[in-house]
Amino acid sequence: MPTSVIPFLASDAATTANWVAALQAALPEQRIVAFSTLSETEKKAVRIAIVANPEPAQLQQLPQLQWVHSVWAGVERLLQEAGPQAWPLVRLLDPQLAATMAEAVLAWTLYLHREMPAYARQQRQGLWQARPYRSAGSQTIGLLGLGALGAAAARSLLAAGFKVAGWSRETKQISGVRCFAGAAELPLLLAQTNILVCLLPLTAATRDLLDASMLRQLPTGASLINFARGAIVVDQDLRAALDDGHLSHAVLDVFRSEPLPAEAWQWQHPAVSVLPHCSAPTDRASAAAIVAATIRQYHADGSLPATVDRALGY
Ligand code: NAP
């Protein structure tokens, strides 16, 4: 296989430099370069591009592009802004990423379950008061999304002793998990959930999904962890549910605007934990090895792993 030029596209130069180095090490037989260094002649020859949250319009400068590999699991911006080309899009499916997300889900579920926000409040008040203990087995964690990340999170929550319910588009069978599917069954999951964990992709069907009517179906005192995308939650409806005590706490890793603007209400809200989109960063070395294997397989027999369904948006 002759060496070809494979550009890497990201939103900033430092990210690009680190990824180019990791990908070049994993794929020494190809030439991995920053998109910004491509000549006009090279752009016309590019057939594969690797991206991490790029400016989607840049891909339109590659007339021979055949497919794109994302090193991010979430690809909604690429789908929305890449223009009319329908090249296949492979997103990152990395067991290491799923393990990292499962760890984050367990960590923040335990934070809420063991009432750390309430004890922090009590400490600030100088209040020495044990709160009633609830066992993990008495609590249901409701997972929105049972894909690569949701299924891994379910396993770690079950191992920690929680009851786990999950919701997906199509019906699933996962040992130990009460599975619900489709819009009609979402209320059944919400009604029995103590901690709701969002691991859905952002699509036309999930945008603004968690509005007042959904959040109010959670039992009083329930909490929310959003590790998926900010636009799945209607911020003002969440704020109202926290303000009137219907929800006790929200752990938010993702926002409609990132970085979260300094004036955003979430920073100061006593019932919100703000995280800087850090719940499951891609592991560069493991992701580069996965991308390299995908490209080698493609060069060997022309096959690609499952690609993103453009109609569904994930
Ligand atoms: P995935 O494997 O594609 O799984 C998506 C899950 O959501 C599937 O179970 C799918 O149902 C379900 N789903 C999609 N649309 C639905 C709908 N309309 N109604 C009900 N269920 C629906 O995705 P993943 O790899 O687990 O990643 C999920 C998301 O996590 C990504 O899209 C990304 O936005 C986010 N993420 C965040 C971070 C972070 O650091 N915060 C890191 C990585 C990823 P089916 O199983 O029936 O298809």
mmCIF file of N, CA, C and O and ligand atoms in Angstrom, residues 73-74 76 91 97 101 145-150 167-170 172 199-201 205-206 227-229 253-254 277 279-281 314, ligand 1:
data_model
loop_
_atom_site.group_PDB
_atom_site.id
_atom_site.type_symbol
_atom_site.label_atom_id
_atom_site.label_comp_id
_atom_site.label_asym_id
_atom_site.label_seq_id
_atom_site.Cartn_x
_atom_site.Cartn_y
_atom_site.Cartn_z
ATOM 1 N N ALA A 73 -16.440 10.451 20.557
ATOM 2 C CA ALA A 73 -17.605 9.568 20.471
ATOM 3 C C ALA A 73 -18.840 10.353 20.005
ATOM 4 O O ALA A 73 -19.689 9.826 19.296
ATOM 5 N N GLY A 74 -18.945 11.624 20.395
ATOM 6 C CA GLY A 74 -20.093 12.465 20.013
ATOM 7 C C GLY A 74 -19.778 13.191 18.709
ATOM 8 O O GLY A 74 -18.747 13.842 18.598
ATOM 9 N N GLU A 76 -22.299 15.063 16.748
ATOM 10 C CA GLU A 76 -23.475 15.788 16.274
ATOM 11 C C GLU A 76 -23.112 17.033 15.474
ATOM 12 O O GLU A 76 -23.755 17.347 14.484
ATOM 13 N N ARG A 91 -17.215 6.791 14.217
ATOM 14 C CA ARG A 91 -16.922 7.501 15.457
ATOM 15 C C ARG A 91 -16.108 6.583 16.371
ATOM 16 O O ARG A 91 -16.047 5.366 16.141
ATOM 17 N N LEU A 97 -12.475 4.320 26.662
ATOM 18 C CA LEU A 97 -13.374 5.469 26.868
ATOM 19 C C LEU A 97 -14.600 5.037 27.675
ATOM 20 O O LEU A 97 -15.047 5.735 28.592
ATOM 21 N N MET A 101 -15.785 6.479 31.296
ATOM 22 C CA MET A 101 -17.116 7.028 31.551
ATOM 23 C C MET A 101 -17.818 6.249 32.671
ATOM 24 O O MET A 101 -18.468 6.845 33.535
ATOM 25 N N GLY A 145 -29.878 6.004 27.626
ATOM 26 C CA GLY A 145 -28.838 5.575 26.694
ATOM 27 C C GLY A 145 -28.192 4.301 27.208
ATOM 28 O O GLY A 145 -27.677 4.260 28.335
ATOM 29 N N LEU A 146 -28.274 3.258 26.412
ATOM 30 C CA LEU A 146 -27.668 1.964 26.769
ATOM 31 C C LEU A 146 -26.708 1.535 25.663
ATOM 32 O O LEU A 146 -26.656 0.370 25.286
ATOM 33 N N GLY A 147 -25.974 2.514 25.115
ATOM 34 C CA GLY A 147 -25.005 2.215 24.067
ATOM 35 C C GLY A 147 -23.672 1.836 24.671
ATOM 36 O O GLY A 147 -23.595 1.262 25.763
ATOM 37 N N ALA A 148 -22.581 2.164 23.946
ATOM 38 C CA ALA A 148 -21.244 1.781 24.401
ATOM 39 C C ALA A 148 -20.990 2.295 25.818
ATOM 40 O O ALA A 148 -20.473 1.563 26.673
ATOM 41 N N LEU A 149 -21.366 3.545 26.076
ATOM 42 C CA LEU A 149 -21.075 4.136 27.386
ATOM 43 C C LEU A 149 -22.114 3.726 28.429
ATOM 44 O O LEU A 149 -21.771 3.400 29.561
ATOM 45 N N GLY A 150 -23.395 3.742 28.033
ATOM 46 C CA GLY A 150 -24.452 3.391 28.983
ATOM 47 C C GLY A 150 -24.339 1.952 29.467
ATOM 48 O O GLY A 150 -24.525 1.670 30.654
ATOM 49 N N TRP A 167 -32.803 3.057 29.399
ATOM 50 C CA TRP A 167 -33.723 3.439 28.314
ATOM 51 C C TRP A 167 -32.947 3.600 27.025
ATOM 52 O O TRP A 167 -31.862 4.193 27.003
ATOM 53 N N SER A 168 -33.476 3.049 25.962
ATOM 54 C CA SER A 168 -32.827 3.160 24.648
ATOM 55 C C SER A 168 -33.915 3.330 23.591
ATOM 56 O O SER A 168 -35.106 3.347 23.900
ATOM 57 N N ARG A 169 -33.497 3.441 22.350
ATOM 58 C CA ARG A 169 -34.476 3.615 21.266
ATOM 59 C C ARG A 169 -35.118 2.273 20.943
ATOM 60 O O ARG A 169 -36.331 2.146 20.834
ATOM 61 N N GLU A 170 -34.265 1.253 20.805
ATOM 62 C CA GLU A 170 -34.776 -0.091 20.530
ATOM 63 C C GLU A 170 -34.633 -0.949 21.786
ATOM 64 O O GLU A 170 -33.702 -0.758 22.566
ATOM 65 N N LYS A 172 -33.729 -3.510 24.538
ATOM 66 C CA LYS A 172 -32.464 -4.198 24.827
ATOM 67 C C LYS A 172 -32.700 -5.245 25.911
ATOM 68 O O LYS A 172 -33.637 -5.139 26.694
ATOM 69 N N LEU A 199 -26.766 9.614 29.111
ATOM 70 C CA LEU A 199 -25.674 9.191 28.219
ATOM 71 C C LEU A 199 -26.224 8.993 26.810
ATOM 72 O O LEU A 199 -25.895 8.025 26.128
ATOM 73 N N LEU A 200 -27.082 9.929 26.396
ATOM 74 C CA LEU A 200 -27.683 9.872 25.058
ATOM 75 C C LEU A 200 -26.846 10.693 24.078
ATOM 76 O O LEU A 200 -26.238 11.690 24.466
ATOM 77 N N PRO A 201 -26.869 10.358 22.797
ATOM 78 C CA PRO A 201 -26.288 11.276 21.808
ATOM 79 C C PRO A 201 -27.236 12.462 21.615
ATOM 80 O O PRO A 201 -28.447 12.336 21.849
ATOM 81 N N ALA A 205 -34.066 13.970 17.982
ATOM 82 C CA ALA A 205 -35.034 13.359 18.907
ATOM 83 C C ALA A 205 -34.685 13.583 20.378
ATOM 84 O O ALA A 205 -35.553 13.480 21.238
ATOM 85 N N THR A 206 -33.408 13.864 20.681
ATOM 86 C CA THR A 206 -33.034 14.016 22.097
ATOM 87 C C THR A 206 -32.804 15.470 22.497
ATOM 88 O O THR A 206 -32.695 15.760 23.687
ATOM 89 N N PHE A 227 -23.865 13.708 31.502
ATOM 90 C CA PHE A 227 -22.516 13.515 30.957
ATOM 91 C C PHE A 227 -22.569 13.410 29.434
ATOM 92 O O PHE A 227 -21.608 12.977 28.804
ATOM 93 N N ALA A 228 -23.720 13.780 28.817
ATOM 94 C CA ALA A 228 -23.879 13.549 27.372
ATOM 95 C C ALA A 228 -23.663 14.834 26.581
ATOM 96 O O ALA A 228 -22.554 15.116 26.119
ATOM 97 N N ARG A 229 -24.696 15.655 26.447
ATOM 98 C CA ARG A 229 -24.585 16.940 25.768
ATOM 99 C C ARG A 229 -25.552 17.916 26.442
ATOM 100 O O ARG A 229 -26.677 17.543 26.805
ATOM 101 N N ASP A 253 -21.676 18.094 33.377
ATOM 102 C CA ASP A 253 -20.348 18.060 32.753
ATOM 103 C C ASP A 253 -20.366 18.723 31.387
ATOM 104 O O ASP A 253 -19.319 18.984 30.802
ATOM 105 N N VAL A 254 -21.585 18.948 30.858
ATOM 106 C CA VAL A 254 -21.748 19.421 29.481
ATOM 107 C C VAL A 254 -22.795 20.528 29.460
ATOM 108 O O VAL A 254 -23.756 20.503 30.227
ATOM 109 N N HIS A 277 -16.494 19.442 31.168
ATOM 110 C CA HIS A 277 -16.513 18.423 30.094
ATOM 111 C C HIS A 277 -15.323 17.472 30.258
ATOM 112 O O HIS A 277 -14.508 17.312 29.337
ATOM 113 N N SER A 279 -15.735 14.239 32.013
ATOM 114 C CA SER A 279 -16.125 12.937 32.574
ATOM 115 C C SER A 279 -15.457 11.783 31.841
ATOM 116 O O SER A 279 -15.099 10.783 32.457
ATOM 117 N N ALA A 280 -15.269 11.893 30.536
ATOM 118 C CA ALA A 280 -14.624 10.787 29.807
ATOM 119 C C ALA A 280 -13.781 11.337 28.664
ATOM 120 O O ALA A 280 -14.181 11.295 27.503
ATOM 121 N N PRO A 281 -12.571 11.851 28.994
ATOM 122 C CA PRO A 281 -11.693 12.298 27.913
ATOM 123 C C PRO A 281 -11.193 11.100 27.113
ATOM 124 O O PRO A 281 -11.002 10.020 27.663
ATOM 125 N N TYR A 314 -26.852 9.456 15.011
ATOM 126 C CA TYR A 314 -25.847 8.867 15.908
ATOM 127 C C TYR A 314 -25.406 7.516 15.371
ATOM 128 O O TYR A 314 -26.019 6.996 14.455
HETATM 129 P P1 NAP B 1 -24.028 5.036 21.409
HETATM 130 O O1 NAP B 1 -23.216 3.791 21.567
HETATM 131 O O2 NAP B 1 -24.428 5.482 20.060
HETATM 132 O O3 NAP B 1 -25.331 4.844 22.319
HETATM 133 C C1 NAP B 1 -26.379 5.761 22.306
HETATM 134 C C2 NAP B 1 -27.533 5.195 23.121
HETATM 135 O O4 NAP B 1 -28.578 6.174 23.158
HETATM 136 C C3 NAP B 1 -28.130 3.920 22.510
HETATM 137 O O5 NAP B 1 -28.518 3.031 23.525
HETATM 138 C C4 NAP B 1 -29.355 4.458 21.771
HETATM 139 O O6 NAP B 1 -30.425 3.533 21.614
HETATM 140 C C5 NAP B 1 -29.792 5.566 22.701
HETATM 141 N N1 NAP B 1 -30.622 6.537 21.997
HETATM 142 C C6 NAP B 1 -30.294 7.323 20.939
HETATM 143 N N2 NAP B 1 -31.350 8.062 20.544
HETATM 144 C C7 NAP B 1 -32.378 7.706 21.371
HETATM 145 C C8 NAP B 1 -33.731 8.101 21.463
HETATM 146 N N3 NAP B 1 -34.255 9.021 20.623
HETATM 147 N N4 NAP B 1 -34.499 7.537 22.404
HETATM 148 C C9 NAP B 1 -33.993 6.606 23.248
HETATM 149 N N5 NAP B 1 -32.701 6.186 23.229
HETATM 150 C C10 NAP B 1 -31.913 6.742 22.289
HETATM 151 O O7 NAP B 1 -23.285 6.282 22.096
HETATM 152 P P2 NAP B 1 -22.175 6.250 23.262
HETATM 153 O O8 NAP B 1 -20.843 5.890 22.723
HETATM 154 O O9 NAP B 1 -22.707 5.449 24.408
HETATM 155 O O10 NAP B 1 -22.091 7.818 23.640
HETATM 156 C C11 NAP B 1 -23.234 8.536 24.069
HETATM 157 C C12 NAP B 1 -22.925 10.033 24.096
HETATM 158 O O11 NAP B 1 -22.049 10.324 25.180
HETATM 159 C C13 NAP B 1 -22.169 10.564 22.883
HETATM 160 O O12 NAP B 1 -23.033 10.798 21.797
HETATM 161 C C14 NAP B 1 -21.553 11.826 23.421
HETATM 162 O O13 NAP B 1 -22.416 12.916 23.174
HETATM 163 C C15 NAP B 1 -21.462 11.592 24.922
HETATM 164 N N6 NAP B 1 -20.063 11.592 25.402
HETATM 165 C C16 NAP B 1 -19.723 12.459 26.377
HETATM 166 C C17 NAP B 1 -18.411 12.484 26.866
HETATM 167 C C18 NAP B 1 -17.999 13.425 27.971
HETATM 168 O O14 NAP B 1 -16.812 13.509 28.293
HETATM 169 N N7 NAP B 1 -18.909 14.134 28.612
HETATM 170 C C19 NAP B 1 -17.472 11.579 26.351
HETATM 171 C C20 NAP B 1 -17.871 10.701 25.364
HETATM 172 C C21 NAP B 1 -19.169 10.716 24.894
HETATM 173 P P3 NAP B 1 -30.240 2.183 20.737
HETATM 174 O O15 NAP B 1 -29.297 1.320 21.568
HETATM 175 O O16 NAP B 1 -31.617 1.623 20.653
HETATM 176 O O17 NAP B 1 -29.633 2.606 19.432
#
